[in-house]
Short mmCIF file of C-alpha atoms and ligand atoms in Angstrom, two decimals:
data_model
loop_
_atom_site.label_atom_id
_atom_site.label_comp_id
_atom_site.label_asym_id
_atom_site.label_seq_id
_atom_site.Cartn_x
_atom_site.Cartn_y
_atom_site.Cartn_z
CA MET A 8 2.66 -18.64 20.70
CA ALA A 9 3.91 -20.69 17.77
CA THR A 10 3.91 -19.18 14.31
CA LEU A 11 0.60 -19.83 12.63
CA THR A 12 0.38 -21.95 9.57
CA THR A 13 -2.53 -22.76 7.31
CA SER A 14 -3.09 -25.95 9.27
CA SER A 15 -4.22 -23.86 12.22
CA LYS A 16 -7.56 -25.02 13.48
CA ARG A 17 -9.28 -21.79 12.60
CA PRO A 18 -12.43 -21.67 10.51
CA TYR A 19 -11.23 -19.01 8.04
CA HIS A 20 -8.06 -18.46 6.06
CA ILE A 21 -9.08 -14.86 5.44
CA ILE A 22 -11.43 -12.40 7.12
CA VAL A 23 -12.15 -9.19 5.19
CA PHE A 24 -12.61 -6.56 7.90
CA GLY A 25 -14.30 -3.35 6.72
CA ALA A 26 -15.99 -5.26 3.90
CA THR A 27 -18.77 -2.64 3.71
CA GLY A 28 -16.38 0.17 2.81
CA PHE A 29 -15.81 1.54 -0.66
CA THR A 30 -12.57 -0.44 -0.98
CA GLY A 31 -13.76 -3.35 1.16
CA GLN A 32 -16.52 -4.23 -1.31
CA PHE A 33 -13.94 -4.65 -4.11
CA VAL A 34 -11.68 -6.68 -1.82
CA VAL A 35 -14.66 -8.99 -1.22
CA GLU A 36 -15.06 -9.42 -4.99
CA GLU A 37 -11.35 -10.06 -5.44
CA VAL A 38 -11.26 -12.68 -2.66
CA SER A 39 -14.15 -14.46 -4.28
CA ARG A 40 -12.31 -14.49 -7.65
CA THR A 41 -9.24 -16.10 -6.08
CA CYS A 42 -10.89 -18.83 -4.00
CA ASN A 43 -9.12 -21.61 -5.89
CA GLU A 44 -5.72 -20.08 -5.04
CA GLY A 45 -6.02 -20.83 -1.33
CA PRO A 46 -4.12 -23.67 0.34
CA GLY A 47 -5.03 -26.94 -1.35
CA GLY A 48 -7.07 -25.01 -3.94
CA THR A 49 -9.71 -23.73 -1.57
CA LEU A 50 -10.16 -20.67 0.54
CA GLN A 51 -12.34 -20.45 3.62
CA TRP A 52 -13.27 -16.85 4.20
CA ALA A 53 -15.68 -14.50 5.95
CA VAL A 54 -16.55 -10.83 5.92
CA ALA A 55 -16.52 -8.63 9.02
CA GLY A 56 -17.65 -5.16 9.98
CA ARG A 57 -19.70 -3.30 12.52
CA ASN A 58 -23.13 -3.75 10.97
CA ARG A 59 -24.62 -7.12 9.99
CA ASP A 60 -27.24 -5.68 7.61
CA ARG A 61 -24.66 -3.67 5.68
CA LEU A 62 -22.38 -6.71 5.49
CA GLU A 63 -25.20 -8.84 4.11
CA LYS A 64 -26.01 -6.11 1.59
CA THR A 65 -22.35 -6.04 0.51
CA LEU A 66 -22.50 -9.78 -0.14
CA VAL A 67 -25.69 -9.40 -2.19
CA LEU A 68 -24.07 -6.64 -4.27
CA ALA A 69 -20.95 -8.77 -4.83
CA ALA A 70 -23.10 -11.79 -5.72
CA ASP A 71 -24.95 -9.70 -8.32
CA ALA A 72 -21.82 -8.02 -9.70
CA LEU A 73 -20.00 -11.33 -10.17
CA ARG A 74 -23.11 -13.42 -10.88
CA LYS A 75 -22.18 -15.74 -8.04
CA PRO A 76 -25.30 -16.26 -5.87
CA GLU A 77 -23.30 -18.47 -3.50
CA LEU A 78 -21.59 -15.31 -2.18
CA LYS A 79 -24.77 -14.53 -0.25
CA CYS A 80 -23.89 -17.48 2.00
CA VAL A 81 -20.42 -16.22 3.01
CA GLU A 82 -20.22 -16.01 6.81
CA VAL A 83 -20.59 -12.64 8.52
CA ILE A 84 -18.75 -11.57 11.68
CA VAL A 85 -19.81 -8.45 13.56
CA ALA A 86 -16.85 -6.56 15.01
CA ASP A 87 -16.33 -2.91 15.90
CA VAL A 88 -12.98 -1.15 16.32
CA ALA A 89 -14.38 0.54 19.42
CA GLU A 90 -15.17 -2.85 21.06
CA PRO A 91 -11.96 -4.79 21.75
CA GLU A 92 -13.84 -7.96 22.71
CA SER A 93 -15.54 -8.08 19.35
CA LEU A 94 -12.16 -7.67 17.65
CA ALA A 95 -10.72 -10.50 19.74
CA ILE A 96 -13.59 -12.81 18.78
CA MET A 97 -13.05 -11.93 15.11
CA CYS A 98 -9.27 -12.40 15.20
CA LYS A 99 -9.51 -15.81 16.88
CA GLN A 100 -11.43 -17.13 13.91
CA GLY A 101 -9.02 -16.21 11.13
CA ILE A 102 -5.49 -16.93 10.01
CA ILE A 103 -5.27 -13.55 8.25
CA VAL A 104 -7.30 -10.39 8.78
CA LEU A 105 -7.41 -8.16 5.68
CA ASN A 106 -7.96 -4.81 7.34
CA CYS A 107 -9.82 -2.33 5.10
CA VAL A 108 -10.96 -0.03 7.93
CA GLY A 109 -9.36 3.38 7.52
CA PRO A 110 -8.12 6.08 7.85
CA TYR A 111 -5.72 3.88 9.79
CA ARG A 112 -4.53 6.70 12.04
CA PHE A 113 -8.02 6.68 13.56
CA TYR A 114 -9.01 3.00 13.43
CA GLY A 115 -5.92 0.91 12.75
CA GLU A 116 -4.13 0.37 16.06
CA PRO A 117 -6.83 -1.63 17.94
CA VAL A 118 -6.97 -4.05 15.00
CA VAL A 119 -3.19 -4.58 15.01
CA LYS A 120 -3.26 -5.09 18.79
CA ALA A 121 -6.14 -7.58 18.60
CA CYS A 122 -4.44 -9.50 15.79
CA ILE A 123 -1.21 -9.84 17.77
CA GLU A 124 -2.98 -10.80 21.00
CA ASN A 125 -5.15 -13.36 19.26
CA GLY A 126 -2.64 -14.83 16.84
CA ALA A 127 -3.99 -13.62 13.50
CA HIS A 128 -1.72 -12.18 10.80
CA CYS A 129 -2.79 -8.75 9.58
CA ILE A 130 -2.49 -7.23 6.11
CA ASP A 131 -3.57 -3.66 5.44
CA ILE A 132 -3.68 -1.14 2.58
CA CYS A 133 -2.54 1.83 4.61
CA GLY A 134 -0.74 4.67 2.84
CA GLU A 135 -0.04 6.70 5.99
CA PRO A 136 3.67 6.69 6.99
CA GLN A 137 2.95 7.91 10.54
CA PHE A 138 0.73 4.92 11.19
CA LEU A 139 2.96 2.40 9.44
CA GLU A 140 6.18 3.49 11.13
CA GLY A 141 4.47 4.08 14.49
CA ILE A 142 3.08 0.53 14.45
CA GLN A 143 6.52 -0.87 13.65
CA LEU A 144 8.04 1.08 16.53
CA LYS A 145 5.39 0.00 19.01
CA TYR A 146 4.47 -3.55 18.01
CA HIS A 147 7.38 -5.17 16.15
CA SER A 148 8.72 -7.03 19.22
CA ASN A 149 5.26 -8.14 20.38
CA ALA A 150 4.41 -9.43 16.93
CA GLN A 151 7.77 -11.22 16.76
CA GLU A 152 7.19 -12.91 20.12
CA LYS A 153 3.75 -14.10 19.02
CA GLY A 154 4.88 -15.23 15.56
CA VAL A 155 2.37 -12.90 13.92
CA TYR A 156 3.04 -11.02 10.66
CA ILE A 157 1.70 -7.47 10.51
CA ILE A 158 2.26 -6.40 6.91
CA GLY A 159 1.22 -2.83 6.11
CA SER A 160 0.88 -0.91 2.83
CA CYS A 161 -0.12 -3.91 0.69
CA GLY A 162 -2.22 -1.82 -1.70
CA PHE A 163 -1.22 0.41 -4.58
CA ASP A 164 0.57 2.19 -1.74
CA SER A 165 3.17 0.65 -1.80
CA ILE A 166 3.45 -2.78 -3.43
CA PRO A 167 4.27 -1.55 -6.97
CA ALA A 168 7.10 0.71 -5.76
CA ASP A 169 8.45 -1.53 -3.01
CA MET A 170 8.34 -4.81 -4.95
CA GLY A 171 9.27 -2.86 -8.13
CA ILE A 172 12.62 -1.83 -6.63
CA LEU A 173 13.36 -5.41 -5.56
CA TYR A 174 12.41 -6.57 -9.06
CA THR A 175 14.73 -3.95 -10.62
CA GLN A 176 17.54 -5.01 -8.30
CA ASN A 177 17.07 -8.64 -9.34
CA GLN A 178 17.15 -7.73 -13.04
CA PHE A 179 20.31 -5.65 -12.72
CA ARG A 180 23.62 -7.41 -13.37
CA GLY A 181 25.81 -5.67 -10.84
CA THR A 182 25.13 -3.27 -7.96
CA LEU A 183 22.01 -1.16 -8.41
CA THR A 184 22.61 2.02 -6.42
CA ALA A 185 19.76 4.43 -7.22
CA VAL A 186 16.24 4.44 -8.61
CA GLU A 187 13.88 7.24 -9.57
CA SER A 188 10.24 6.29 -10.07
CA PHE A 189 7.74 8.14 -12.24
CA LEU A 190 4.08 7.41 -11.70
CA THR A 191 1.45 8.21 -14.32
CA ILE A 192 -2.25 7.56 -13.97
CA ASN A 193 -4.29 7.52 -17.15
CA THR A 194 -7.99 8.04 -16.92
CA GLY A 195 -10.36 7.26 -19.78
CA PRO A 196 -12.98 9.58 -21.28
CA GLU A 197 -15.10 9.23 -18.12
CA GLY A 198 -12.33 10.58 -15.88
CA GLY A 199 -11.70 9.16 -12.42
CA CYS A 200 -11.14 10.04 -8.78
CA GLY A 201 -10.28 8.66 -5.35
CA HIS A 202 -12.73 7.99 -2.53
CA ASP A 203 -13.10 10.31 0.45
CA ALA A 204 -11.20 8.13 2.98
CA MET A 205 -7.97 8.51 0.98
CA TRP A 206 -8.43 12.29 0.93
CA GLN A 207 -8.96 12.30 4.70
CA SER A 208 -5.83 10.19 5.21
CA ALA A 209 -3.89 12.82 3.23
CA ILE A 210 -5.39 15.78 5.14
CA PHE A 211 -4.67 14.40 8.59
CA GLY A 212 -1.30 13.00 7.53
CA PHE A 213 -0.06 16.39 6.32
CA ALA A 214 -1.49 18.16 9.33
CA ASP A 215 0.43 15.86 11.65
CA SER A 216 3.76 15.51 9.88
CA ALA A 217 5.61 16.47 13.10
CA SER A 218 4.62 13.14 14.67
CA LEU A 219 6.43 11.27 11.89
CA ARG A 220 9.64 13.12 12.74
CA ARG A 221 9.15 12.16 16.41
CA ILE A 222 8.65 8.49 15.54
CA ARG A 223 11.79 8.51 13.41
CA ARG A 224 13.82 10.08 16.20
CA LYS A 225 12.63 7.31 18.53
CA PHE A 226 13.87 4.63 16.12
CA GLY A 227 17.27 6.30 16.40
CA HIS A 228 18.45 4.82 13.10
CA THR A 229 21.75 5.96 11.67
CA PRO A 230 21.23 7.15 8.06
CA LEU A 231 21.30 4.34 5.53
CA GLU A 232 24.62 4.30 3.72
CA ALA A 233 24.47 5.86 0.20
CA VAL A 234 26.30 3.42 -2.06
CA GLY A 235 27.71 4.82 -5.32
CA ALA A 236 27.04 8.32 -6.64
CA ARG A 237 24.54 10.22 -4.51
CA ILE A 238 21.11 10.56 -6.14
CA LYS A 239 20.08 14.16 -6.90
CA LYS A 240 16.69 15.35 -5.70
CA ARG A 241 14.79 17.08 -8.51
CA GLY A 242 13.04 20.41 -8.06
CA ALA A 243 9.56 20.64 -6.54
CA LEU A 244 8.09 20.98 -10.05
CA PHE A 245 9.85 20.04 -13.29
CA PHE A 246 9.22 18.77 -16.79
CA SER A 247 10.10 15.08 -16.87
CA LYS A 248 11.57 13.78 -20.13
CA GLU A 249 11.02 10.26 -18.82
CA ILE A 250 7.22 10.56 -18.89
CA GLU A 251 6.95 13.66 -21.09
CA GLN A 252 4.87 15.71 -18.70
CA TYR A 253 5.24 17.93 -15.67
CA ALA A 254 6.03 16.07 -12.45
CA ILE A 255 6.19 16.73 -8.73
CA HIS A 256 7.50 14.75 -5.76
CA PHE A 257 5.25 11.82 -4.88
CA MET A 258 3.75 12.59 -1.46
CA GLY A 259 2.44 9.09 -0.67
CA SER A 260 3.97 6.37 1.46
CA ASP A 261 6.25 4.85 -1.22
CA PRO A 262 9.52 6.58 -0.19
CA SER A 263 8.95 5.70 3.48
CA VAL A 264 8.07 2.07 2.73
CA VAL A 265 10.93 1.58 0.24
CA ARG A 266 13.46 3.02 2.70
CA ARG A 267 12.24 0.67 5.45
CA THR A 268 12.54 -2.30 3.11
CA GLN A 269 16.00 -1.27 1.95
CA ARG A 270 17.13 -0.88 5.56
CA TYR A 271 15.75 -4.33 6.42
CA MET A 272 17.33 -6.02 3.38
CA HIS A 273 20.67 -4.37 4.15
CA LYS A 274 20.59 -5.33 7.81
CA GLU A 275 19.23 -8.85 7.51
CA HIS A 276 20.54 -9.96 4.11
CA LYS A 277 23.52 -7.64 3.55
CA HIS A 278 21.97 -6.28 0.33
CA SER A 279 23.50 -3.09 -0.98
CA PRO A 280 20.88 -0.37 -0.26
CA VAL A 281 19.26 1.47 -3.15
CA GLN A 282 18.71 5.23 -2.95
CA TYR A 283 15.21 6.19 -4.02
CA MET A 284 13.25 9.23 -5.20
CA ALA A 285 9.59 9.11 -6.21
CA TYR A 286 7.83 11.46 -8.63
CA VAL A 287 4.35 11.63 -10.07
CA GLY A 288 3.27 13.05 -13.42
CA ILE A 289 0.66 15.80 -13.33
CA GLY A 290 0.13 16.34 -17.07
CA GLY A 291 0.57 19.37 -19.32
CA LEU A 292 0.70 23.08 -18.63
CA PHE A 293 -2.96 23.52 -17.66
CA SER A 294 -2.95 20.56 -15.23
CA MET A 295 0.32 21.79 -13.82
CA LEU A 296 -1.15 25.23 -13.03
CA LYS A 297 -4.27 23.63 -11.54
CA THR A 298 -2.21 21.27 -9.34
CA LEU A 299 0.00 24.14 -8.24
CA PHE A 300 -2.98 26.22 -7.19
CA ALA A 301 -4.72 23.29 -5.45
CA GLY A 302 -1.45 22.39 -3.70
CA VAL A 303 -0.97 25.89 -2.31
CA VAL A 304 -4.60 26.03 -1.08
CA PHE A 305 -4.29 22.55 0.50
CA TRP A 306 -0.95 23.34 2.13
CA PHE A 307 -2.39 26.54 3.65
CA MET A 308 -5.75 25.13 4.80
CA VAL A 309 -4.47 21.87 6.26
CA LYS A 310 -2.67 23.81 9.01
CA PHE A 311 -5.88 25.06 10.66
CA SER A 312 -8.74 23.05 12.11
CA LEU A 313 -11.26 25.25 10.25
CA GLY A 314 -9.36 24.62 7.03
CA ARG A 315 -9.24 20.88 7.68
CA GLY A 316 -12.98 20.94 8.36
CA LEU A 317 -13.65 22.60 5.01
CA LEU A 318 -11.28 20.28 3.16
CA THR A 319 -13.01 17.26 4.74
CA GLU A 320 -16.49 18.59 4.01
CA PHE A 321 -15.88 19.48 0.36
CA PRO A 322 -13.34 17.02 -1.08
CA GLU A 323 -14.45 17.41 -4.66
CA PHE A 324 -14.20 21.21 -4.62
CA PHE A 325 -10.83 21.51 -2.92
CA SER A 326 -9.16 18.62 -4.77
CA PHE A 327 -10.42 19.87 -8.16
CA GLY A 328 -12.34 16.62 -8.59
CA LEU A 329 -9.44 14.31 -7.68
CA PHE A 330 -11.40 12.95 -4.68
CA SER A 331 -15.11 12.65 -3.99
CA LYS A 332 -17.45 11.38 -1.28
CA THR A 333 -18.98 8.87 -3.68
CA GLY A 334 -15.74 7.59 -5.23
CA PRO A 335 -15.28 6.62 -8.88
CA THR A 336 -17.95 4.79 -10.88
CA ARG A 337 -17.23 1.30 -12.22
CA LYS A 338 -17.07 2.79 -15.72
CA GLN A 339 -14.48 5.33 -14.61
CA MET A 340 -12.48 2.60 -12.90
CA ASP A 341 -12.59 0.39 -15.99
CA GLY A 342 -11.14 3.23 -18.07
CA THR A 343 -8.26 3.99 -15.69
CA SER A 344 -4.79 2.46 -15.47
CA PHE A 345 -1.39 3.22 -13.95
CA SER A 346 2.22 2.95 -14.96
CA LEU A 347 5.19 3.20 -12.61
CA ARG A 348 8.46 3.65 -14.50
CA LEU A 349 11.55 2.80 -12.46
CA MET A 350 14.77 4.30 -13.83
CA GLY A 351 17.80 2.82 -12.13
CA GLU A 352 21.54 3.22 -12.31
CA GLY A 353 24.45 1.37 -10.82
CA TYR A 354 27.74 -0.37 -11.40
CA MET A 355 28.21 -3.39 -13.62
CA SER A 356 29.47 -6.61 -12.04
CA GLY A 357 33.16 -6.35 -11.31
CA HIS A 358 33.04 -2.54 -10.89
CA ASP A 359 33.52 -1.01 -7.48
CA PRO A 360 30.60 1.33 -6.58
CA SER A 361 32.91 3.42 -4.43
CA GLN A 362 34.97 4.34 -7.52
CA GLY A 363 33.73 6.74 -10.17
CA LYS A 364 30.33 7.32 -11.71
CA PRO A 365 27.63 4.68 -12.31
CA ASN A 366 28.32 2.86 -15.58
CA ALA A 367 25.03 1.06 -16.24
CA LYS A 368 21.36 1.97 -16.41
CA ILE A 369 18.18 -0.03 -16.23
CA SER A 370 14.53 0.76 -16.72
CA THR A 371 11.62 -1.36 -15.51
CA GLU A 372 7.90 -0.77 -15.32
CA VAL A 373 5.00 -1.82 -13.14
CA THR A 374 1.65 -1.40 -14.86
CA GLY A 375 -1.87 -2.21 -13.83
CA PRO A 376 -5.53 -1.30 -13.79
CA GLU A 377 -7.12 1.53 -11.80
CA PRO A 378 -4.89 1.85 -8.73
CA GLY A 379 -7.20 2.54 -5.77
CA TYR A 380 -9.99 0.01 -6.11
CA ILE A 381 -8.93 -2.52 -8.74
CA ALA A 382 -5.15 -2.83 -8.32
CA THR A 383 -5.28 -2.38 -4.53
CA PRO A 384 -7.68 -5.31 -3.91
CA ILE A 385 -5.54 -7.43 -6.26
CA THR A 386 -2.25 -6.66 -4.49
CA MET A 387 -3.83 -7.02 -1.04
CA VAL A 388 -5.45 -10.36 -1.81
CA GLN A 389 -2.35 -11.71 -3.57
CA ALA A 390 -0.27 -10.70 -0.53
CA ALA A 391 -2.64 -12.80 1.60
CA ILE A 392 -2.57 -15.73 -0.83
CA THR A 393 1.24 -15.60 -0.78
CA LEU A 394 1.32 -15.57 3.01
CA LEU A 395 -1.02 -18.56 3.14
CA ASN A 396 0.82 -20.63 0.54
CA GLU A 397 4.44 -19.61 1.08
CA HIS A 398 4.60 -19.07 4.79
CA HIS A 399 8.03 -20.75 4.88
CA CYS A 400 9.50 -18.06 2.55
CA LEU A 401 8.66 -15.14 4.84
CA PRO A 402 11.11 -13.85 7.48
CA ASN A 403 11.72 -16.54 10.13
CA LYS A 404 10.07 -14.62 12.87
CA GLY A 405 6.82 -12.68 12.93
CA GLY A 406 6.95 -8.90 13.26
CA VAL A 407 5.83 -5.68 11.62
CA TYR A 408 7.00 -5.73 8.01
CA THR A 409 6.83 -3.81 4.76
CA PRO A 410 5.66 -5.79 1.70
CA GLY A 411 9.23 -5.93 0.36
CA SER A 412 10.75 -7.24 3.59
CA ALA A 413 7.96 -9.80 4.02
CA PHE A 414 7.69 -11.03 0.43
CA ALA A 415 11.20 -10.58 -1.07
CA ARG A 416 11.74 -14.35 -1.18
CA THR A 417 8.27 -15.37 -2.29
CA THR A 418 6.60 -15.58 -5.70
CA LEU A 419 4.39 -12.53 -5.06
CA ILE A 420 5.61 -10.79 -8.24
CA ASP A 421 4.85 -13.87 -10.37
CA ARG A 422 1.41 -14.09 -8.79
CA LEU A 423 0.75 -10.38 -9.49
CA ASN A 424 1.91 -10.83 -13.10
CA LYS A 425 -0.93 -13.32 -13.50
CA HIS A 426 -3.41 -10.86 -11.98
CA ARG A 427 -3.06 -7.74 -14.13
CA VAL A 428 -0.33 -6.05 -12.09
CA GLN A 429 2.66 -6.57 -14.37
CA PHE A 430 6.36 -6.15 -13.67
CA SER A 431 8.52 -5.89 -16.79
CA LEU A 432 12.04 -5.02 -17.88
CA LYS A 433 12.09 -2.18 -20.44
CA ASN A 434 15.80 -1.57 -20.96
CA GLY A 435 18.60 -3.58 -19.40
CA GLN A 436 22.38 -3.11 -19.51
N1 NAP B 506 -3.15 1.83 -0.45
C1 NAP B 506 -4.02 2.24 -1.32
O1 NAP B 506 -3.66 2.50 -2.45
C2 NAP B 506 -5.45 2.38 -0.90
C3 NAP B 506 -6.46 2.23 -1.84
C4 NAP B 506 -7.78 2.33 -1.41
C5 NAP B 506 -8.06 2.60 -0.07
N2 NAP B 506 -7.03 2.75 0.81
C6 NAP B 506 -7.30 3.02 2.23
O2 NAP B 506 -8.26 2.10 2.72
C7 NAP B 506 -8.99 2.70 3.76
C8 NAP B 506 -10.48 2.52 3.51
O3 NAP B 506 -10.87 3.32 2.43
P1 NAP B 506 -12.38 3.34 1.89
O4 NAP B 506 -12.42 4.30 0.80
O5 NAP B 506 -12.84 1.95 1.69
O6 NAP B 506 -13.14 3.94 3.18
P2 NAP B 506 -14.67 3.83 3.58
O7 NAP B 506 -15.52 3.62 2.37
O8 NAP B 506 -14.96 5.01 4.44
O9 NAP B 506 -14.75 2.50 4.44
C9 NAP B 506 -14.38 2.46 5.77
C10 NAP B 506 -14.74 1.12 6.35
O10 NAP B 506 -14.39 1.16 7.72
C11 NAP B 506 -15.52 0.72 8.48
N3 NAP B 506 -15.50 1.29 9.83
C12 NAP B 506 -15.49 2.59 10.19
N4 NAP B 506 -15.49 2.69 11.53
C13 NAP B 506 -15.51 1.42 12.01
C14 NAP B 506 -15.52 0.86 13.30
N5 NAP B 506 -15.55 1.62 14.42
N6 NAP B 506 -15.52 -0.48 13.43
C15 NAP B 506 -15.51 -1.29 12.34
N7 NAP B 506 -15.51 -0.81 11.10
C16 NAP B 506 -15.50 0.52 10.93
C17 NAP B 506 -16.72 1.19 7.70
O11 NAP B 506 -17.86 0.46 8.13
P3 NAP B 506 -19.37 1.02 7.97
O12 NAP B 506 -19.79 0.61 6.59
O13 NAP B 506 -20.09 0.31 9.02
O14 NAP B 506 -19.32 2.51 8.12
C18 NAP B 506 -16.25 0.80 6.30
O15 NAP B 506 -16.42 -0.56 6.10
C19 NAP B 506 -8.55 4.16 3.81
O16 NAP B 506 -7.61 4.30 4.83
C20 NAP B 506 -7.91 4.40 2.47
O17 NAP B 506 -6.94 5.40 2.48
C21 NAP B 506 -5.75 2.64 0.42
#
């Protein structure tokens, strides 16, 4: 099948699948805000999910929230992950499926399969390395043959980190060899939390970390060459001078996604690979003790099915309020923001990275609104808008890609800068 372009005779540029979900509803709102950014200034779109009534209710809620009554007339497609035929019918109608149905380890694969078989590109907001790497292993060649782009992790996991490293590399005059990132999330007086599905993704991801090692063995990759001085891994818990608070290793998908992008850019474009370590701030002494205690309880309970059952049943209790079944309120979301500081080092132009210590530093930052349900819909929708408008700047062939490998040569960063997710240079050489 030929690579799809926006001239395809399909009724919709974008189909939001899982529109009734906690995240899906905000993706619906974000799509409706960006309608004039579609090809030729318009965007044909529809919502999809397994229940027509709930989809119609989602549209009514979005129409009220944005004061756009016309949203009630957006087309509805009924499709269920458990019914492949319904997925095929959905995929045939769209150029891109924005898949918001998760946890992806449970629901994601049939959607990827249906997209490839029926010629629709697929963008998701998965933060589960097992799923993302497993899909690449299993479907990359099929997607390539069909000219379909399957682009995972286009939410807060992991566009800021993945595109942030490429941005830092572009700003650096010389060879950037290593980056450490420091994430901080600032909540307002109302506090904030993540929705249940994210918590479940974490529980089942940790419980099944052995399958990630199996997938990686099957890839059989040789380790990516470490250019320049080797980056040092910090301790499990430390006080970070960079963000002036205690920090731990970031357990999300960023390191996995960044490494895949760096491998791709090295292999396909001969870019010098960047070593990467990701950390997240956890606050002062009290928060540090609380996180430590919650971490030990989580680590112990996640190993047993009874423990996983309890963790799943009582997210708020076991996460110390970090996750809840109801998710954050709009007020909480409005008061929350994130900052991802990227501290890089390397060798100035004309200096050989194989000789001596790095002689230049750089610091960049990606900032944005509440990560899970404001920034994620923005990055996901802008990824789709970029794919629609700049199809010719993506890799020549379809396939399963990270955001960085798909969008390195596009204007995605410029587009995000105009949509509240800002990339900036703090200190150059
Ligand atoms: N990358 C990031 O930073 C980021 C941010 C936010 C969310 N996420 C991820 O996005 C995913 C969704 O999160 P959420 O909080 O929105 O979850 P959610 O509220 O539980 O929504 C799940 C959605 O999946 C739908 N669904 C479930 N089973 C289905 C099936 N068999 N067929 C069709 N649809 C089905 C649900 O439809 P019904 O309404 O019919 O039940 C609902 O629309 C999670 O994996 C989460 O981790 C990632």
